[in-house]
Amino acid sequence: VIPSPRMTAGLATAAFLRVEETLLPRHAVRASLALATASPGLGERWGRLGALAAAAPLLAGLGVADRRLQARLCALHLRGLSADRVALLAPEAFAGLTAGDLRPGGLEVIERARRHGHRVVLVTSGLQEALAPVAAAAGADALVGGALELRDDAVTGRLLPPSLLAGPGAVAEFAAREGIELRGSYAYGSDLADLPLLGAVGFPCVVNPDWRLAREARLRGWPLLRVAGEVSA
Amino acid sequence: VTLTSVRAALAGKRILLLGGSGFLGKVWLAHLLETVPDVGRVDVVLRGARGRASAADARRRWVALLERSPAFHPLHDRHGPALGAWLASRVRPVPGDVARPGCGLADGEDPDVDLVVNLAGVTGLDPDPRAALAVNADGAVHALEVARRAGAALLHVSTAYVAGDRLGRIPETLHPDYAPRRGERPDLEFSARREVDDLRRLLARVAEDADTQRTRDVLAERARGRLEASGRRDTQAARDRFARRERDRWLREETGQAARERARHWGWPNAYVYTKSLGESLLLERRGAVPLAVARPTIVESALEFPFPGWKEGIHTSAPITFALTHGPLRGLWARGDLLLDVIPVDVVARGLTLVAAALVSGRHAREPGAYHLGAADRNPFPVRRVTELTNLAHRLAQGSGTPAARLLRPEAVVVGERGYRLRSLPAVRRLVRGGRAALSGLLRALPEVDGVERRVAEPAGPWPSAPASWSGAWTWSRRPSSCSGRSFAIRAACSRPRRRRTSPRV
């Protein structure tokens, strides 16, 4: 969690936005590609890139069928990288990104949330370190992201979900810690992992959902938003 | 537990500092003055230039240190133009030399001090053993003599690596006549005093050998060769100068080799830790009633905070390794990745030394002299693999990520085993290049047309060889050779170009 000074002040309402689909298209491959390119040693670097290239058709298919599995498979290609390397070089995946590169629909949601006095909390299933430039470009108050599991200061290849998407209790715990009143808050989710978050807030909304979340949204009568636009960076 | 105030313990105390002009010495002095401004007085013993040791020389050197060394920047920032006046009542440059009896202090002048701090040391993994013996071993005894005469305590700074080549847990206690091989053979006969005498005799024998007729002749021959290669005028003065240098070089190599062999025999890896350990043993043997503490830092590295983050003087300790890891095409570090490199910031060592000094002057140190180890690996282990990784990352962040192609091709240092190192080392590459050149030469000999071109290179004034008419355009000097044979020719020419030393500036 990247706290903002404003987050610590009093009880407030928030708008939780899932970065994937709301501000950016899916980007699991992009972060993995950036970190594979930054691997130490030419042999290891080319080995990782070759493995990613070989898995490209499978990753493309999973991007449509199962995004969570796609993210896990991408993380598997980073096995063995050091914690230092991930922390320092992951932001290179989105370095130089500006607000103009984000989806206008998502930015409009952020702008509207600000006008109504909500805190803006970005949630991503990707690496928190990699997405830091996105949070800065979007002007978010906080970013809650996933992390790579580490053992002996090296990546095991397992992607840990962001704390906010860990389960129903995690949302309430986060809100209590940050002083957020959930009943007056908004959430914009895009896949089934967002279900606990969407269910916890007073005003849930789904944005470009996968087919599973779209079905849930229809059953629960949640509004559905379509935003378009590709990242140019 | 009774707490001791470091500032109160050192307030008003008079200190004699040996080795104050070194990296650690300067930082400790500046840090002491910054954190304990109430210290009574610090006498900084300084050698003059070229062995001169007058009060004026010492003062000149102190002023130069104060003006030039970044270690004193925080004091400059705090006191501004008033620093000189502030220091005048606290610091006194004193002429002397730790390698001389009585530390070379003026005859009949017993220092009026409460504590002697000996930070002097000839460091480096392959020091001149004559200087190392004089400063690291004899110097420790001289510092003890001064402390005894003054009725002062002695804080002696050694190194954690005096333990030598030993594995396992080694207690933080000082042993008289310590030698690492005693760990495996407790019955081993070893006397530090005798070892110092033996080493002194050995070095003297090597020095005598330098003046034998045969060695002088060999060295004169070498000196003549070097003088010729240098391109300088062959005068008697030049011959004498080169002969002196050759003798010094020979002495340095031969004494170094002799000291290394002795050190390794007893279980120390190099002459630095060998002489430092001998110094410790001599101190224990002769200390009598002098309150004594020995501080043993590990690898003293760049500052954490004081005088400012990252400051380091000179290219020492790990700096050459990190430089080598980020330059050149071969970046394999032959090491075990899980080995710990115990580095500790210089200002953390300075703080530790101040604590030990306070304990010593207030009588709160261990009565049986123990060693105060100043290291970081216990709390903050730094394996070689991470050293390499952080070096790579720091270099990458300093250079920027670069173009996509540069990112793909950027070489980075990696930890390799013996086999990997042999494949990546310079000798391996040299063998590869020689093999390639031999293969290329064979190929060129097999091509009659290319032979013709080589003859033209050898005889530029001669007629153009009878090459096929279609080639004529490709073999002019003004155009880059475009055919495959042309490239081979260019490589061959580059490989066979004789090395010449340029003696005049290029026009």
XYZ file of C-alpha atoms in Angstrom:
740
model
C 0.000 0.000 0.000
C 1.322 3.410 -0.909
C -0.335 5.680 1.664
C -1.147 9.272 0.977
C -1.185 11.953 3.674
C -4.828 12.513 2.894
C -5.644 8.855 3.526
C -4.762 9.225 7.180
C -7.213 12.040 7.803
C -10.591 11.042 9.341
C -13.172 8.609 7.999
C -13.639 9.031 4.280
C -15.239 7.405 1.304
C -13.193 5.916 -1.499
C -13.384 4.867 -5.101
C -11.562 1.551 -5.642
C -10.528 1.128 -9.266
C -9.112 -2.033 -10.703
C -6.236 -0.884 -12.938
C -6.746 -3.742 -15.403
C -9.429 -2.778 -17.914
C -10.359 0.480 -16.147
C -7.105 2.304 -16.898
C -5.030 -0.187 -18.876
C -5.618 -3.310 -20.895
C -4.212 -6.506 -19.375
C -0.496 -6.085 -18.829
C 0.832 -9.226 -17.124
C 3.007 -10.034 -20.135
C 4.401 -6.506 -20.270
C 5.822 -6.552 -16.732
C 7.238 -10.056 -17.214
C 8.790 -9.054 -20.519
C 10.418 -5.990 -18.951
C 11.862 -8.012 -16.075
C 12.995 -10.848 -18.349
C 14.826 -8.275 -20.500
C 16.456 -6.982 -17.317
C 17.721 -10.418 -16.237
C 21.376 -10.648 -15.246
C 23.766 -12.292 -17.692
C 23.188 -12.696 -21.413
C 22.463 -16.430 -21.163
C 19.789 -16.056 -18.525
C 18.285 -13.041 -20.281
C 17.937 -14.743 -23.628
C 16.742 -17.939 -21.956
C 13.880 -16.150 -20.213
C 12.942 -14.200 -23.333
C 12.997 -17.407 -25.385
C 10.727 -19.135 -22.886
C 8.315 -16.199 -22.962
C 8.319 -16.224 -26.770
C 7.625 -19.965 -26.785
C 4.719 -19.475 -24.400
C 3.314 -16.485 -26.297
C 0.452 -18.377 -28.061
C -0.611 -19.965 -24.783
C -0.438 -16.606 -22.968
C -2.510 -14.971 -25.698
C -5.170 -17.676 -25.368
C -5.233 -17.389 -21.588
C -5.667 -13.618 -21.916
C -9.163 -14.409 -23.210
C -9.989 -17.603 -21.326
C -8.410 -17.218 -17.868
C -6.595 -13.991 -16.970
C -5.559 -15.161 -13.525
C -3.829 -18.215 -14.952
C -2.158 -15.964 -17.525
C -0.772 -13.753 -14.738
C 0.484 -16.812 -12.840
C 2.183 -18.221 -15.896
C 3.864 -14.874 -16.559
C 5.131 -14.760 -12.975
C 6.562 -18.255 -13.381
C 8.981 -16.880 -15.983
C 10.512 -14.615 -13.346
C 11.576 -17.455 -11.059
C 15.060 -16.967 -9.650
C 15.267 -13.182 -10.121
C 16.520 -11.354 -7.030
C 14.249 -9.269 -4.823
C 16.549 -6.271 -5.389
C 16.222 -6.558 -9.157
C 12.437 -6.783 -9.057
C 12.129 -3.831 -6.682
C 14.483 -1.592 -8.668
C 13.751 -2.548 -12.262
C 10.038 -3.444 -12.238
C 9.010 0.238 -12.644
C 10.835 0.176 -16.020
C 7.836 -1.765 -17.382
C 5.745 1.409 -17.310
C 8.485 4.036 -17.170
C 7.620 7.217 -19.005
C 3.895 6.520 -18.907
C 1.702 9.644 -18.708
C -1.999 10.295 -18.121
C -2.425 10.524 -21.900
C -1.544 6.842 -22.170
C -4.345 5.751 -19.829
C -7.898 4.965 -20.882
C -9.914 8.192 -20.954
C -12.972 6.417 -19.523
C -11.011 5.362 -16.445
C -9.559 8.829 -16.011
C -13.061 10.282 -16.201
C -14.161 7.927 -13.394
C -11.215 9.131 -11.304
C -12.019 12.757 -12.041
C -15.647 12.254 -11.068
C -14.633 10.457 -7.830
C -12.410 13.382 -6.941
C -15.191 15.884 -7.591
C -17.330 13.975 -5.103
C -14.556 13.960 -2.516
C -13.675 10.252 -2.678
C -10.191 8.939 -2.110
C -8.879 7.145 -5.191
C -7.413 3.704 -4.497
C -6.035 1.733 -7.434
C -6.064 -2.042 -7.159
C -3.974 -4.242 -9.424
C -3.341 -7.940 -9.658
C 0.009 -7.071 -11.250
C 3.224 -6.193 -9.461
C 2.858 -3.193 -7.216
C 6.391 -1.969 -8.014
C 5.732 -2.181 -11.755
C 2.470 -0.258 -11.555
C 3.804 2.636 -9.450
C 4.217 4.891 -12.554
C 0.559 4.210 -13.456
C -0.624 5.333 -10.006
C 1.482 8.471 -10.324
C 0.149 9.245 -13.810
C -3.462 8.694 -12.733
C -3.000 10.855 -9.625
C -4.233 8.091 -7.292
C -4.007 8.389 -3.529
C -2.970 4.786 -3.035
C -1.994 1.686 -4.958
C -2.595 -1.826 -3.681
C -0.863 -4.433 -5.813
C 0.314 -7.992 -5.983
C 3.794 -9.194 -5.144
C 6.079 -11.990 -6.175
C 6.698 -14.571 -3.485
C 10.308 -14.559 -2.286
C 12.458 -17.230 -0.728
C 16.080 -16.494 0.207
C 15.728 -13.104 -1.497
C 14.814 -14.734 -4.818
C 11.510 -14.967 -6.679
C 9.871 -18.395 -6.371
C 7.654 -17.826 -9.412
C 4.435 -17.555 -7.426
C 2.342 -14.402 -7.712
C 0.716 -13.331 -4.444
C -2.605 -11.497 -4.843
C -2.981 -7.930 -3.587
C -4.088 -7.734 0.034
C -7.403 -6.125 -0.956
C -8.348 -9.091 -3.124
C -7.242 -11.741 -0.632
C -10.777 -12.341 0.707
C -13.872 -10.734 2.218
C -12.164 -9.933 5.533
C -9.265 -8.214 3.778
C -11.451 -5.377 2.436
C -12.940 -4.629 5.865
C -9.477 -4.767 7.438
C -8.070 -2.368 4.848
C -10.999 0.028 5.304
C -10.629 -0.014 9.086
C -6.892 0.615 8.847
C -7.202 3.466 6.364
C -10.349 5.016 7.860
C -12.635 4.353 4.909
C -16.375 4.029 5.179
C -17.293 1.201 2.788
C -21.049 1.770 2.509
C -20.490 5.145 0.898
C -17.615 3.915 -1.294
C -17.445 2.875 -4.949
C -15.617 -0.050 -6.562
C -14.865 -0.687 -10.238
C -13.854 -4.305 -10.869
C -13.056 -6.274 -13.990
C -12.701 -9.950 -13.077
C -14.069 -12.497 -10.663
C -11.241 -11.888 -8.171
C -12.808 -8.469 -7.514
C -16.022 -10.010 -6.237
C -15.248 -9.572 -2.469
C -14.313 -5.938 -3.055
C -17.404 -5.244 -5.163
C -19.600 -6.957 -2.609
C -18.164 -4.942 0.278
C -18.833 -1.428 -1.042
C -22.108 0.418 -1.323
C -21.749 1.214 -5.048
C -20.190 -1.594 -7.091
C -19.676 -1.349 -10.843
C -18.062 -3.729 -13.328
C -15.812 -2.458 -16.130
C -15.074 -4.563 -19.242
C -15.674 -7.711 -17.151
C -14.605 -11.229 -18.028
C -17.489 -13.580 -18.706
C -17.619 -14.894 -15.140
C -17.881 -11.465 -13.544
C -20.333 -10.317 -16.224
C -22.630 -13.217 -15.225
C -22.344 -12.296 -11.517
C -23.020 -8.631 -12.270
C -26.191 -9.556 -14.189
C -27.380 -11.754 -11.308
C -26.750 -9.034 -8.711
C -27.956 -6.155 -10.849
C -24.665 -4.256 -10.791
C -24.123 -1.604 -13.452
C -21.747 -2.458 -16.312
C -19.371 0.073 -17.847
C -17.498 -0.254 -21.125
C -14.300 1.753 -21.540
C -12.013 1.534 -24.552
C -8.601 2.778 -25.659
C -5.213 1.141 -25.774
C -2.054 2.158 -24.035
C 0.214 3.879 -26.477
C 3.371 3.788 -24.352
C 23.540 -2.444 34.018
C 25.158 0.940 34.549
C 25.091 3.218 31.553
C 28.123 5.297 30.649
C 27.764 8.635 28.912
C 30.241 8.678 26.059
C 30.355 12.473 25.997
C 30.902 12.677 29.741
C 33.556 9.950 29.657
C 35.583 11.679 26.945
C 34.965 15.295 28.033
C 38.243 16.993 28.889
C 40.287 13.900 27.973
C 43.560 14.292 26.107
C 44.145 11.869 23.258
C 47.212 11.023 21.178
C 46.132 9.860 17.737
C 48.437 7.744 15.574
C 47.350 7.165 11.972
C 45.093 10.206 11.899
C 45.839 10.923 8.253
C 44.435 7.598 6.997
C 40.908 6.912 5.762
C 39.574 5.633 9.084
C 41.764 8.013 11.104
C 40.359 11.143 9.469
C 36.760 9.990 9.790
C 37.239 9.000 13.439
C 38.867 12.319 14.307
C 36.198 14.388 12.534
C 33.412 12.242 13.993
C 34.871 12.565 17.515
C 35.113 16.342 17.210
C 31.572 16.484 15.845
C 29.976 14.222 18.469
C 32.185 14.970 21.500
C 33.054 18.659 21.096
C 34.039 18.817 24.768
C 37.017 16.519 24.230
C 40.048 18.026 25.956
C 42.682 17.869 23.216
C 43.680 15.574 20.368
C 47.366 15.402 19.436
C 47.505 14.140 15.857
C 50.868 12.540 15.100
C 51.861 13.285 11.506
C 54.866 12.439 9.423
C 56.319 15.218 7.337
C 56.935 14.824 3.629
C 59.819 12.450 2.767
C 60.402 11.438 6.358
C 60.907 14.990 7.643
C 59.206 15.473 10.951
C 59.437 19.053 12.095
C 56.631 20.877 13.843
C 56.220 23.085 10.781
C 55.910 20.032 8.502
C 53.303 18.464 10.761
C 51.319 21.711 10.871
C 51.471 22.067 7.094
C 50.217 18.531 6.657
C 47.399 19.026 9.161
C 46.227 22.190 7.405
C 46.297 20.364 4.065
C 44.239 17.506 5.512
C 41.739 19.884 7.009
C 41.337 21.858 3.812
C 41.229 18.983 1.346
C 39.621 15.998 3.006
C 35.835 15.679 2.698
C 35.905 13.978 6.113
C 36.026 17.450 7.668
C 33.159 18.923 5.613
C 30.612 18.559 8.442
C 32.937 20.522 10.744
C 33.370 23.212 8.090
C 29.589 23.370 7.687
C 29.017 23.655 11.429
C 31.677 26.212 12.304
C 32.252 28.058 9.029
C 35.146 30.535 9.102
C 35.489 30.062 12.871
C 36.593 26.431 12.413
C 40.311 27.261 12.570
C 39.973 29.040 15.911
C 37.675 26.306 17.256
C 40.126 23.569 16.309
C 43.190 25.460 17.555
C 42.180 24.776 21.162
C 41.330 21.131 20.502
C 43.663 19.672 17.887
C 47.445 19.897 17.859
C 49.538 18.474 15.017
C 52.577 16.697 16.452
C 55.549 15.563 14.356
C 56.309 11.884 14.683
C 56.325 8.476 13.046
C 54.787 5.342 14.508
C 57.469 3.203 12.854
C 60.160 4.796 15.025
C 60.855 4.050 18.690
C 58.790 6.314 20.889
C 56.656 6.992 17.809
C 59.315 9.494 16.723
C 58.056 12.069 19.224
C 60.503 14.757 20.278
C 63.183 13.455 22.669
C 62.410 13.913 26.323
C 58.883 14.996 25.632
C 56.491 12.565 27.299
C 53.024 13.136 25.951
C 50.562 14.395 28.486
C 47.564 12.298 27.445
C 44.901 9.983 28.883
C 44.491 7.767 25.851
C 46.627 6.684 22.920
C 44.639 5.604 19.851
C 46.662 3.643 17.311
C 44.923 3.664 13.942
C 48.174 3.453 11.986
C 48.472 0.551 9.636
C 49.970 -0.485 6.326
C 46.900 -1.965 4.699
C 46.346 -3.658 1.357
C 46.427 -7.383 0.745
C 49.989 -7.371 -0.551
C 51.827 -4.625 1.305
C 55.559 -4.028 1.329
C 56.494 -6.375 4.200
C 59.262 -4.063 5.420
C 56.768 -1.234 5.913
C 54.098 -3.638 7.218
C 56.466 -5.010 9.846
C 57.610 -1.530 10.869
C 54.104 -0.082 11.236
C 51.775 -3.003 11.977
C 54.004 -4.923 14.400
C 56.767 -2.581 15.635
C 54.382 0.397 15.512
C 52.000 -1.325 17.955
C 54.885 -1.771 20.424
C 55.952 1.864 19.974
C 52.390 3.012 20.702
C 52.386 0.858 23.853
C 55.674 2.406 25.002
C 54.238 5.895 24.590
C 51.064 4.935 26.487
C 53.128 3.421 29.311
C 55.341 6.523 29.603
C 52.289 8.776 29.669
C 50.329 6.579 32.085
C 47.600 6.406 29.449
C 45.344 3.662 28.120
C 45.877 2.226 24.632
C 43.212 1.592 22.034
C 44.835 -0.429 19.283
C 43.004 -0.933 15.992
C 43.700 -4.204 14.237
C 41.573 -6.263 11.826
C 39.036 -9.061 12.224
C 41.006 -11.104 9.695
C 43.898 -11.773 12.084
C 41.938 -14.965 12.786
C 43.511 -16.293 9.564
C 42.445 -19.337 7.578
C 40.215 -20.998 10.128
C 36.684 -22.291 9.903
C 34.002 -22.397 12.569
C 33.338 -20.303 15.623
C 36.342 -18.396 16.948
C 35.965 -16.771 20.404
C 36.469 -13.010 20.721
C 39.457 -13.380 22.987
C 43.055 -12.368 22.517
C 45.690 -15.073 22.667
C 49.373 -14.338 23.174
C 51.529 -15.884 20.450
C 48.500 -16.581 18.309
C 48.877 -18.391 14.987
C 45.902 -19.746 13.034
C 47.541 -23.157 12.588
C 47.401 -23.595 16.343
C 43.671 -24.201 15.794
C 44.521 -27.574 14.231
C 47.757 -28.195 16.123
C 47.570 -26.882 19.711
C 51.082 -28.229 20.418
C 52.564 -26.024 17.667
C 55.548 -24.011 18.884
C 55.106 -20.392 17.909
C 56.490 -17.262 19.507
C 55.452 -13.904 18.046
C 58.632 -12.230 19.279
C 60.783 -14.888 17.627
C 58.700 -14.723 14.466
C 59.218 -10.945 14.241
C 62.970 -11.433 14.678
C 63.016 -14.222 12.095
C 61.057 -12.135 9.613
C 63.360 -9.171 10.162
C 66.411 -11.380 9.512
C 64.766 -12.870 6.432
C 64.009 -9.430 4.973
C 67.568 -8.310 5.739
C 68.944 -11.369 3.920
C 66.843 -10.556 0.859
C 68.099 -6.966 0.997
C 71.691 -8.234 1.168
C 71.026 -10.461 -1.816
C 69.945 -7.390 -3.778
C 73.516 -6.101 -3.462
C 75.318 -9.265 -4.529
C 77.340 -9.037 -7.739
C 75.129 -11.444 -9.645
C 71.810 -9.804 -8.669
C 73.186 -6.364 -9.455
C 74.217 -7.569 -12.894
C 70.798 -9.120 -13.571
C 69.035 -5.965 -12.400
C 71.356 -3.725 -14.438
C 70.461 -5.753 -17.524
C 66.750 -5.362 -16.808
C 67.171 -1.640 -16.151
C 68.947 -1.224 -19.512
C 66.052 -2.982 -21.243
C 63.466 -0.765 -19.560
C 65.426 2.383 -20.333
C 65.617 1.385 -23.972
C 61.915 0.562 -24.110
C 61.049 3.906 -22.509
C 62.633 5.768 -25.415
C 64.484 8.144 -23.103
C 68.030 9.378 -23.624
C 70.654 6.930 -22.430
C 72.618 8.994 -19.911
C 74.424 7.916 -16.758
C 71.819 9.656 -14.595
C 68.980 7.853 -16.401
C 70.802 4.526 -16.063
C 71.270 5.085 -12.312
C 67.624 6.086 -11.876
C 66.374 3.012 -13.735
C 68.782 0.773 -11.815
C 67.507 2.132 -8.485
C 63.921 1.583 -9.540
C 64.733 -1.926 -10.704
C 66.370 -2.718 -7.358
C 63.364 -1.361 -5.444
C 61.001 -3.380 -7.616
C 63.054 -6.524 -7.146
C 63.246 -6.011 -3.384
C 59.505 -5.409 -3.206
C 58.766 -8.608 -5.122
C 61.269 -10.795 -3.313
C 60.457 -9.579 0.204
C 56.750 -9.773 -0.621
C 57.133 -13.364 -1.761
C 59.153 -14.281 1.333
C 56.630 -12.683 3.721
C 53.677 -14.292 1.931
C 55.252 -17.707 2.249
C 55.876 -17.219 5.972
C 52.339 -15.908 6.515
C 50.821 -18.875 4.703
C 52.969 -21.306 6.602
C 51.397 -20.175 9.891
C 47.884 -19.926 8.449
C 47.459 -16.250 7.543
C 46.397 -15.449 3.983
C 48.619 -12.391 3.471
C 51.329 -10.218 4.970
C 48.872 -7.548 6.152
C 46.935 -9.729 8.601
C 50.126 -11.631 9.491
C 51.933 -8.496 10.666
C 48.778 -7.125 12.338
C 48.406 -10.345 14.308
C 52.071 -10.278 15.312
C 51.501 -6.710 16.554
C 48.580 -7.872 18.723
C 50.651 -10.704 20.217
C 53.521 -8.343 21.038
C 51.075 -5.973 22.749
C 49.705 -8.772 24.914
C 53.176 -9.901 25.868
C 54.426 -6.455 26.837
C 51.358 -4.587 28.027
C 52.043 -4.897 31.761
C 49.579 -2.628 33.609
C 48.642 -0.492 30.601
C 44.845 -0.566 30.096
C 44.478 -2.054 26.635
C 41.635 -2.631 24.195
C 41.945 -4.038 20.702
C 39.324 -3.125 18.091
C 39.015 -5.419 15.094
C 36.929 -4.005 12.261
C 36.128 -6.129 9.225
C 36.334 -4.555 5.733
C 36.035 -0.805 6.277
C 33.940 0.630 3.481
C 32.128 3.773 2.270
C 30.369 5.995 4.793
C 26.752 5.416 5.694
C 26.074 8.976 6.885
C 29.240 10.744 8.023
C 30.752 12.862 6.498
C 28.101 12.146 3.848
C 26.510 8.958 2.460
C 28.745 6.974 0.142
C 32.009 8.843 0.739
C 35.144 6.820 0.376
C 38.758 7.760 -0.095
C 40.801 6.201 -2.866
C 40.317 2.915 -4.679
C 40.666 0.369 -1.915
C 38.985 -2.756 -0.540
C 35.948 -3.631 -2.666
C 36.136 -0.643 -5.055
C 38.482 -2.377 -7.534
C 36.178 -5.409 -7.572
C 33.052 -3.359 -8.240
C 34.914 -1.386 -10.912
C 36.048 -4.582 -12.629
C 32.524 -6.000 -12.449
C 31.089 -3.085 -14.394
C 33.742 -2.651 -17.065
C 34.952 -4.756 -19.961
C 33.368 -7.706 -21.696
C 34.412 -10.327 -19.107
C 32.411 -10.041 -15.945
C 32.547 -13.411 -14.260
C 33.377 -13.227 -10.554
C 34.926 -16.504 -9.438
C 33.455 -17.011 -5.991
C 30.941 -18.942 -3.976
C 27.752 -16.907 -4.161
C 26.730 -17.657 -0.587
C 29.994 -16.474 1.003
C 29.554 -13.385 3.142
C 31.521 -10.234 2.413
C 31.704 -8.541 5.789
C 31.839 -4.858 4.948
C 31.145 -2.139 7.484
C 30.748 1.604 6.837
C 33.657 3.723 8.008
C 31.459 5.983 10.145
C 29.946 2.973 11.930
C 33.479 1.830 12.763
C 34.296 5.371 13.952
C 31.257 5.329 16.246
C 32.289 1.916 17.594
C 35.823 3.132 18.272
C 34.486 6.129 20.192
C 32.414 3.764 22.350
C 35.453 1.587 23.068
C 37.547 4.699 23.821
C 34.906 5.910 26.295
C 34.809 2.490 27.989
C 38.595 2.425 28.168
C 39.139 5.894 29.696
C 36.333 5.395 32.209
C 37.646 1.970 33.244
C 34.532 0.198 31.960
C 36.264 -2.064 29.461
C 36.967 -5.734 30.061
C 39.867 -6.124 32.518
C 41.266 -9.036 30.571
C 41.852 -7.415 27.220
C 39.315 -8.671 24.766
C 38.824 -7.872 21.157
C 35.967 -5.593 20.133
C 34.880 -6.890 16.750
C 33.255 -4.319 14.476
C 31.484 -6.163 11.692
C 28.104 -6.284 9.999
C 27.630 -9.811 8.638
C 26.034 -11.081 11.835
C 23.093 -8.665 11.613
C 23.198 -7.717 7.954
C 24.653 -10.591 5.940
C 25.910 -9.544 2.529
C 26.537 -12.587 0.332
C 28.807 -12.281 -2.693
C 25.857 -13.027 -4.973
C 24.069 -9.935 -3.650
C 27.241 -7.850 -3.881
C 27.371 -8.691 -7.589
C 23.651 -8.087 -8.044
C 23.650 -4.677 -6.355
C 26.763 -3.665 -8.278
C 25.002 -4.561 -11.534
C 21.853 -2.709 -10.523
C 23.694 0.399 -9.343
C 25.613 0.523 -12.605
C 22.443 0.010 -14.628
C 20.568 2.757 -12.773
C 23.536 5.111 -13.158
C 23.793 4.402 -16.898
C 20.048 4.438 -17.578
C 18.106 1.610 -19.170
C 19.221 2.547 -22.710
C 17.708 1.521 -26.029
C 15.841 -1.797 -26.388
C 18.837 -3.271 -28.235
C 21.217 -2.106 -25.504
C 18.943 -3.652 -22.881
C 19.093 -6.987 -24.670
C 22.863 -6.971 -25.134
C 24.040 -5.258 -21.934
C 26.680 -7.426 -20.225
C 26.309 -7.946 -16.503
C 28.552 -9.507 -13.907
C 27.660 -12.981 -12.707
C 29.071 -15.223 -10.014
C 30.728 -18.224 -11.628
C 32.411 -21.388 -10.465
C 35.948 -22.384 -11.382
C 34.933 -23.883 -14.737
C 32.853 -20.838 -15.662
C 35.705 -18.541 -14.744
C 38.183 -20.487 -16.841
C 35.843 -20.199 -19.817
C 35.353 -16.455 -19.339
C 38.809 -15.431 -18.180
C 41.267 -13.396 -20.210
C 43.633 -16.346 -20.801
C 40.707 -18.331 -22.232
C 39.759 -15.464 -24.533
C 43.397 -15.048 -25.525
C 43.568 -18.730 -26.424
C 40.370 -18.353 -28.423
C 41.714 -15.330 -30.294
C 45.006 -17.097 -31.016
C 43.118 -20.136 -32.289
C 40.936 -17.892 -34.432
C 43.968 -16.083 -35.803
C 45.686 -19.362 -36.615
C 42.591 -20.660 -38.367
C 42.224 -17.380 -40.257
C 45.865 -17.426 -41.289
C 45.445 -20.947 -42.620
C 42.392 -19.859 -44.533
C 44.153 -16.825 -45.983
C 47.101 -18.930 -47.100
C 44.671 -21.191 -48.917
C 43.349 -18.239 -50.950
C 45.890 -17.166 -53.621
C 44.159 -13.847 -54.345
C 44.365 -12.720 -50.751
C 48.061 -13.628 -50.645
C 48.527 -11.194 -53.449
C 46.974 -8.404 -51.455
C 49.207 -9.184 -48.477
C 52.250 -8.848 -50.669
C 51.026 -5.430 -51.673
C 50.750 -4.428 -48.018
C 54.324 -5.571 -47.483
C 55.525 -3.674 -50.537
C 53.319 -0.609 -50.883
C 55.535 0.947 -53.531
C 55.370 -2.103 -55.785
C 52.985 -2.722 -58.640
C 49.380 -3.782 -58.000
C 49.226 -7.629 -58.159
C 47.364 -9.268 -60.933
C 44.005 -9.564 -59.276
C 40.809 -10.265 -61.187
C 39.512 -7.127 -62.850
C 36.176 -7.420 -61.069
C 37.917 -6.950 -57.679
C 39.753 -3.768 -58.420
C 37.019 -1.496 -57.075
C 36.779 -3.394 -53.806
C 40.466 -3.178 -52.904
C 41.176 0.501 -52.864
C 42.293 2.124 -49.591
C 39.587 4.744 -49.780
C 36.752 2.227 -49.731
C 35.833 -0.175 -46.992
C 36.396 -3.728 -48.270
C 32.992 -5.120 -49.052
C 33.629 -8.739 -49.904
C 34.081 -11.553 -47.400
C 37.746 -11.907 -48.364
C 38.190 -8.204 -47.832
C 37.025 -8.465 -44.233
C 39.397 -11.342 -43.629
C 42.189 -9.233 -44.996
C 41.270 -6.362 -42.693
C 41.259 -8.646 -39.644
C 44.549 -10.214 -40.626
C 46.126 -6.820 -41.107
C 44.860 -5.642 -37.731
C 46.120 -8.776 -35.968
C 49.551 -8.629 -37.489
C 50.134 -4.931 -36.926
C 53.242 -4.630 -34.739
C 52.845 -2.860 -31.407
C 54.829 0.318 -31.306
C 55.199 2.775 -28.513
C 54.403 6.264 -29.671
C 57.250 8.567 -28.711
C 56.004 11.779 -30.242
C 52.555 13.337 -30.218
C 50.304 12.418 -33.102
C 49.955 15.283 -35.563
